[in-house]
Coordinates of C-alpha atoms in Angstrom, one line a residue:
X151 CA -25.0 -20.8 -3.1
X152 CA -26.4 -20.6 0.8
X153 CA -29.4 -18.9 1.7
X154 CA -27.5 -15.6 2.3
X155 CA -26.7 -15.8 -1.1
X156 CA -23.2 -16.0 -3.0
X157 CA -20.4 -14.0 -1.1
X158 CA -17.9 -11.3 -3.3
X159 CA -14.8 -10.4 -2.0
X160 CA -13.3 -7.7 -4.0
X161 CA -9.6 -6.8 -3.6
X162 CA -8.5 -3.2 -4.8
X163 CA -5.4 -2.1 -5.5
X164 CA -3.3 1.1 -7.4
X165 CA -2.1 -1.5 -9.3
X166 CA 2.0 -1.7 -10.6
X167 CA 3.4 -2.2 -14.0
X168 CA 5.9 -4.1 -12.5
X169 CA 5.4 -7.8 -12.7
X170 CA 8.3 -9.1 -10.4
X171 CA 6.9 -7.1 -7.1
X172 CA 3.6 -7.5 -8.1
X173 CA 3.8 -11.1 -7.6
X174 CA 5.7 -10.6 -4.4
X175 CA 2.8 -8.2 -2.9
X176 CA -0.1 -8.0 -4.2
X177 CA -0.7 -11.7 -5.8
X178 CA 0.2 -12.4 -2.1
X179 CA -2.0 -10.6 -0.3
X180 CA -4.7 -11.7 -2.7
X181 CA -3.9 -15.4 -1.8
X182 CA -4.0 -15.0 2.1
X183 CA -7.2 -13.4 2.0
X184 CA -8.5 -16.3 -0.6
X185 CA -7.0 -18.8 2.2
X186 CA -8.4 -16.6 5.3
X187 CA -11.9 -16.2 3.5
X188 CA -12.9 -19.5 2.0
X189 CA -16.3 -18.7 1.4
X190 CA -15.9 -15.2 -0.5
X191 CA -15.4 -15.8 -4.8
X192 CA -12.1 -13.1 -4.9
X193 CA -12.1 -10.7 -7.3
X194 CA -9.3 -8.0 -8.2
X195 CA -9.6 -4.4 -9.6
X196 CA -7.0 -1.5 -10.0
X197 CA -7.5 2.0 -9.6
X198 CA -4.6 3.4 -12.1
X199 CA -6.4 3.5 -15.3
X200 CA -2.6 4.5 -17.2
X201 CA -0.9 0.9 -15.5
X202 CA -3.9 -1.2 -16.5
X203 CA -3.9 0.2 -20.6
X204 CA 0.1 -0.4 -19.8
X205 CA -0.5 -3.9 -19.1
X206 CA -2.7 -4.4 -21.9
X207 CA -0.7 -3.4 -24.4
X208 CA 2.7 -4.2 -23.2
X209 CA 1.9 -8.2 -21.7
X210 CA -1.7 -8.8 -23.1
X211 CA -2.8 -8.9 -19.2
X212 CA -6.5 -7.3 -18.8
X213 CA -7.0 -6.1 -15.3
X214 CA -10.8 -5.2 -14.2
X215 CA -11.1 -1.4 -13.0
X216 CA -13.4 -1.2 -9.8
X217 CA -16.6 -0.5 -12.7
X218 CA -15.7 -3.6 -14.4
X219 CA -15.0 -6.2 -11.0
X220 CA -18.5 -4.6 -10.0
X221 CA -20.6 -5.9 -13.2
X222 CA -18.3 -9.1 -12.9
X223 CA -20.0 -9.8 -9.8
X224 CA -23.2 -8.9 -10.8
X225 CA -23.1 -11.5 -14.0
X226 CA -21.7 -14.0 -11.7
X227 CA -24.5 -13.8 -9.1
X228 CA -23.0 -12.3 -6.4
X229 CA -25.3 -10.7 -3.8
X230 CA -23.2 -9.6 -0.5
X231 CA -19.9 -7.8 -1.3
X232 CA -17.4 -7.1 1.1
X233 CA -14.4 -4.6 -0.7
X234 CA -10.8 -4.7 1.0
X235 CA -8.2 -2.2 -0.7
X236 CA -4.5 -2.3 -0.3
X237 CA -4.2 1.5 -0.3
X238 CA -2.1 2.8 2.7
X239 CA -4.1 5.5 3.7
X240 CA -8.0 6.6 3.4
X241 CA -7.0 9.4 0.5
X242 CA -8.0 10.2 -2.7
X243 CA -7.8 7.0 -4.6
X244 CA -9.8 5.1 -1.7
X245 CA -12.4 7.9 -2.1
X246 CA -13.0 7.4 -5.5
X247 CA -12.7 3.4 -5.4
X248 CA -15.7 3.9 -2.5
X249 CA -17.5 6.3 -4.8
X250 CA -17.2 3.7 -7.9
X251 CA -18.4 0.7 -6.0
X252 CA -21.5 2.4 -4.4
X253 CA -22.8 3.5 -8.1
X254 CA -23.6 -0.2 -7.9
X255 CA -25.6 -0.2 -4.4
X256 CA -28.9 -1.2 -5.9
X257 CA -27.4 -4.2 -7.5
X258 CA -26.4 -6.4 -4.1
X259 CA -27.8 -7.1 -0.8
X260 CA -24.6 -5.9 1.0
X261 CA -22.1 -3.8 0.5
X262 CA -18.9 -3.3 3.0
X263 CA -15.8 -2.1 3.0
X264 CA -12.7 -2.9 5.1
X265 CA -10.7 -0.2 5.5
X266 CA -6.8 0.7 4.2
X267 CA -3.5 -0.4 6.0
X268 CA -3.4 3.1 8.6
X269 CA -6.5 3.6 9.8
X270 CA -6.3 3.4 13.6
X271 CA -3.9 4.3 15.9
X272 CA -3.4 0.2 16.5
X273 CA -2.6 -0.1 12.6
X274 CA 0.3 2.1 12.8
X275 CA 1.6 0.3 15.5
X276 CA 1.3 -3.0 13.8
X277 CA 2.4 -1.7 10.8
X278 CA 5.7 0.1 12.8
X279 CA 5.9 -3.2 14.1
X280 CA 6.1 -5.5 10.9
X281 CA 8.3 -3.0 9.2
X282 CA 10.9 -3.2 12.1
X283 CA 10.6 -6.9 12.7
X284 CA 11.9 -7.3 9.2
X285 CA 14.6 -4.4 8.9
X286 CA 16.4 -6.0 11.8
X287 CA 18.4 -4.2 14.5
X288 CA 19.6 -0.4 13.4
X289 CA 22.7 0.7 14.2
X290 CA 23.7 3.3 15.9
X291 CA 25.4 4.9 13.0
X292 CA 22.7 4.4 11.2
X293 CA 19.0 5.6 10.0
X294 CA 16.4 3.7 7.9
X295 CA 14.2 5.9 6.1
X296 CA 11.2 5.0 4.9
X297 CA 9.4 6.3 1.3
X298 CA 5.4 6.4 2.0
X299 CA 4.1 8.3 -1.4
X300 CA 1.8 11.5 0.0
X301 CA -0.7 12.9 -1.1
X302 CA -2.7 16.2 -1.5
X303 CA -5.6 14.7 0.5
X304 CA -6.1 15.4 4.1
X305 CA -4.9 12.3 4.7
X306 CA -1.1 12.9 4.4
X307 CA -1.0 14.0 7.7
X308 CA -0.9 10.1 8.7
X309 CA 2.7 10.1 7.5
X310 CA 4.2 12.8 9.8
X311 CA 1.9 10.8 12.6
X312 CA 3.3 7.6 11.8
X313 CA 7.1 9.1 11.6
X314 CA 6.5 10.6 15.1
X315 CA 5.1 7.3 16.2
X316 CA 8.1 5.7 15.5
X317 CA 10.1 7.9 17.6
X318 CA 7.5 7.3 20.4
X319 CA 8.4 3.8 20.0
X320 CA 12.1 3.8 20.5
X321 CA 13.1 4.0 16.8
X322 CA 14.7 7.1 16.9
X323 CA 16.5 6.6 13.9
X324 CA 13.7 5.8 11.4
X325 CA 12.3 8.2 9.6
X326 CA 9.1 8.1 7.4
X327 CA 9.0 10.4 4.4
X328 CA 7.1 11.2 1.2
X329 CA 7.6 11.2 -2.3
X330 CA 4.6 13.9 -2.5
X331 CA 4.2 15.9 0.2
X332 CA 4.9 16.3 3.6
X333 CA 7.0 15.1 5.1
X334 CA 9.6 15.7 2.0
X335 CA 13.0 14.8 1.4
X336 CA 14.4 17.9 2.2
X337 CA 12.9 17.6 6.0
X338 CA 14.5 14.1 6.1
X339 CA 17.7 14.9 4.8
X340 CA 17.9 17.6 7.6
X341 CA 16.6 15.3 10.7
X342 CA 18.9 12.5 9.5
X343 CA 22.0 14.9 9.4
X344 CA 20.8 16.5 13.0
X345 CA 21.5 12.5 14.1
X346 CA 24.9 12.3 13.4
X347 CA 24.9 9.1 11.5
X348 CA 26.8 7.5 8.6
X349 CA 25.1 5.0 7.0
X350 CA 21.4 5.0 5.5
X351 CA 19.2 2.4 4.1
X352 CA 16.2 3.8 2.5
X353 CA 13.2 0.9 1.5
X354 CA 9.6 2.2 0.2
X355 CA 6.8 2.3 2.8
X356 CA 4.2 1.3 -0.2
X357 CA 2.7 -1.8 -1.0
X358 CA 4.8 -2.8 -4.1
X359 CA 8.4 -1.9 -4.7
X360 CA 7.8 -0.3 -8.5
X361 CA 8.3 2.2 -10.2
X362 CA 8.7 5.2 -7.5
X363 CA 10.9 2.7 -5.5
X364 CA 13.3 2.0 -8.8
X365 CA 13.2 5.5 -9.9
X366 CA 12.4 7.8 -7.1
X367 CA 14.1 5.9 -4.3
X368 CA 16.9 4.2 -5.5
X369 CA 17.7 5.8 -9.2
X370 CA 20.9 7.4 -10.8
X371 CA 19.7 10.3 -10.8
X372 CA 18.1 13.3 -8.9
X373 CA 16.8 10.1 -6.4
X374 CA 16.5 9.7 -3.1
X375 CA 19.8 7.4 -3.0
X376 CA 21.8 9.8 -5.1
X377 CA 20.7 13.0 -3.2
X378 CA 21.3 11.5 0.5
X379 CA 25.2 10.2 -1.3
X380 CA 25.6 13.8 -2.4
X381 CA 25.3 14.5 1.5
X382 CA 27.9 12.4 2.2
X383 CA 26.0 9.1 3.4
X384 CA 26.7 5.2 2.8
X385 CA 23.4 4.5 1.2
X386 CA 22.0 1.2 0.8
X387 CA 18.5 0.3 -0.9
X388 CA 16.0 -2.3 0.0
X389 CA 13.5 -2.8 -3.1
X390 CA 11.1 -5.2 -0.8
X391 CA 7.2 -3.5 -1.2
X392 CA 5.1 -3.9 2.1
X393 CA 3.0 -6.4 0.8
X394 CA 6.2 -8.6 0.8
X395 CA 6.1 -8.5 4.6
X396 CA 3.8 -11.0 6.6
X397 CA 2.5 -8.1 9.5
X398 CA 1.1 -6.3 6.9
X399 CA -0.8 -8.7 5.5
X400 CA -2.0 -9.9 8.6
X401 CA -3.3 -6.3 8.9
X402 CA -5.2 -6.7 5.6
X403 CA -6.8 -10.1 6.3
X404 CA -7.6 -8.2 10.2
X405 CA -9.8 -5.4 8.2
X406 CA -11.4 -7.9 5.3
X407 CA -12.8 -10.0 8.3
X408 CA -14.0 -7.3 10.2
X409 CA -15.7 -5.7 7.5
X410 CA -17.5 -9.1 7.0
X411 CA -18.5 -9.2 10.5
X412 CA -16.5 -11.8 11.6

């Protein structure tokens, strides 16, 4: 331990019941920023209290909730904490992971938080960026759309401003959508019709590729897939998670070290 006593990094994600893109995402983005942070012990919690009793009981795997990574740290010593979630967006379940870790305040020196993937106009850019690098060149018959979740919270809004951001780029055939809310897949399947295209590949804007990606996105039925071939499309699906992609994580590792002060 130094004199600033023993450093905490805790990683927080929604968590996925899905093993196979969990160690594609997550694990990974938990490994770079052990590598980037040498001197932080890494610790992981979940916010979806229904995929960590899945876990248990299905695989045996106990996963800490944020309350439970908090008095980890606490028995272990840790006195400066800095807390970098995976969510995409600063919405509801980042407000309640803040509101869990700060019942703990009294217990540490130092608390931080980095903050989620979008935050600044600069991390949609990089995150438009390392989506784009990695879907390749886009036809001009085509469209890539893109399935963010949504969300009640103020928040959304991020996805409609990260959809026009695209076109602002040059991408005028990618569109960002939610599962949730606004924008919706009716509004998509309207704007990609207006373009005049044939083909569409559709790949989740969300950390892990699990279960609304399987189901939502690319399922038999009533799914994004099936409702865009009902339109008359070419549909191809790409079940890679953002975590799988090395811009984003670089993003991640950016707002953990910044948080940290370094």
């Amino acid at each position: 331990m130094n004199e600033a006593g023993k450093k905490g990094l805790l990683v927080v994600s929604f968590g996925t019941s899905v093993n196979e893109t969990r160690e594609k995402t997550i694990d990974v983005i938990e490994d770079e920023l052990r590598a980037a942070c040498p001197e932080y012990a890494l610790y992981r919690a979940w916010t979806s209290g229904m995929i960590i009793r899945k876990l248990w009981k299905r695989d045996g795997v106990r996963i800490d909730t944020v309350a439970e990574a908090m008095e980890r740290m606490i028995a272990d010593g840790v006195t400066r904490v800095t807390v970098q979630p995976t969510h995409i967006i600063n919405g509801v379940e980042n407000d309640l992971m803040k509101q869990d870790v700060l019942k703990y305040r009294d217990h540490f020196e130092r608390i931080t938080f980095g903050t989620p993937l979008l935050t600044s106009e600069a991390d949609s850019r990089a995150a438009i960026r390392a989506v784009m690098a990695e879907a390749g060149e886009i036809g001009a018959d085509e469209a890539l759309v893109l399935m963010g979740h949504g969300t009640t919270h103020y928040a959304n809004t991020v996805y409609a401003a990260l959809d026009y951001m695209c076109k602002d780029l040059g991408y005028r055939n990618v569109f960002l959508g939610t599962v949730e809310a606004y924008p919706s897949l009716d509004t998509l399947l309207r704007q990609v019709e207006a373009l005049g295209v044939r083909k569409v590949t559709l790949a989740p804007f969300m950390v892990v590729a699990g279960d609304h990606a399987i189901n939502d996105m690319s399922g038999d039925e009533d799914s994004w897939r099936s409702r865009f071939e009902q339109a008359g499309f070419e549909v191809t699906c790409v079940l890679k998670g953002l975590g799988e992609y090395g811009g984003i994580r670089k993003l991640y590792v950016e707002h953990a070290k910044a948080a940290m002060g370094e």
